[in-house]
């Protein structure tokens, strides 16, 4: 059995820090893809992990359910990264309202096309994290 952590003060501080950093980034002129992708990953991870811990945090679950849960959460974060990244690109374009947009529609579509591959990568990463975590917990 594995005990899931609960949300607490650290989760609120983490979300607040992410929001402040996102607010500072959205105000600057930037056309690079990697910062918005990292912000999309952070948004997808925060929403998925904190939402899950809010619902089932503090419970004890069997190891096999933990591995399945972490694997599915990894896939959800991977797909969510593509959607959140495209959404943040659109939002930044709307906020800045230039004649020539920071992120053209073709780039946003290309990010959305990568969402299934990122989902598969998230599934594999989630599975590896789940297996490593259970091996470390069972060792002690």
PDB file of N, CA and C in Angstrom, residues 2-3 7 12 94 104:
ATOM      1  N   UNK A   2       0.467   2.226  -0.768  1.00  0.00           N
ATOM      2  CA  UNK A   2       1.193   3.486  -0.868  1.00  0.00           C
ATOM      3  C   UNK A   2       0.270   4.607  -0.414  1.00  0.00           C
ATOM      4  N   UNK A   3       0.783   5.463   0.456  1.00  0.00           N
ATOM      5  CA  UNK A   3       0.015   6.612   0.932  1.00  0.00           C
ATOM      6  C   UNK A   3       0.215   7.789  -0.018  1.00  0.00           C
ATOM      7  N   UNK A   7      -2.924  17.861  -0.353  1.00  0.00           N
ATOM      8  CA  UNK A   7      -2.577  19.231  -0.705  1.00  0.00           C
ATOM      9  C   UNK A   7      -2.473  20.042   0.579  1.00  0.00           C
ATOM     10  N   UNK A  12      -0.387  25.610  -2.529  1.00  0.00           N
ATOM     11  CA  UNK A  12      -0.856  26.967  -2.804  1.00  0.00           C
ATOM     12  C   UNK A  12       0.311  27.881  -3.164  1.00  0.00           C
ATOM     13  N   UNK A  94      -3.529  37.381 -28.145  1.00  0.00           N
ATOM     14  CA  UNK A  94      -4.690  38.238 -27.901  1.00  0.00           C
ATOM     15  C   UNK A  94      -4.335  39.412 -26.988  1.00  0.00           C
ATOM     16  N   UNK A 104       2.190  32.421 -34.841  1.00  0.00           N
ATOM     17  CA  UNK A 104       1.229  32.291 -35.930  1.00  0.00           C
ATOM     18  C   UNK A 104       0.328  31.065 -35.752  1.00  0.00           C
TER      19      UNK A 104
END
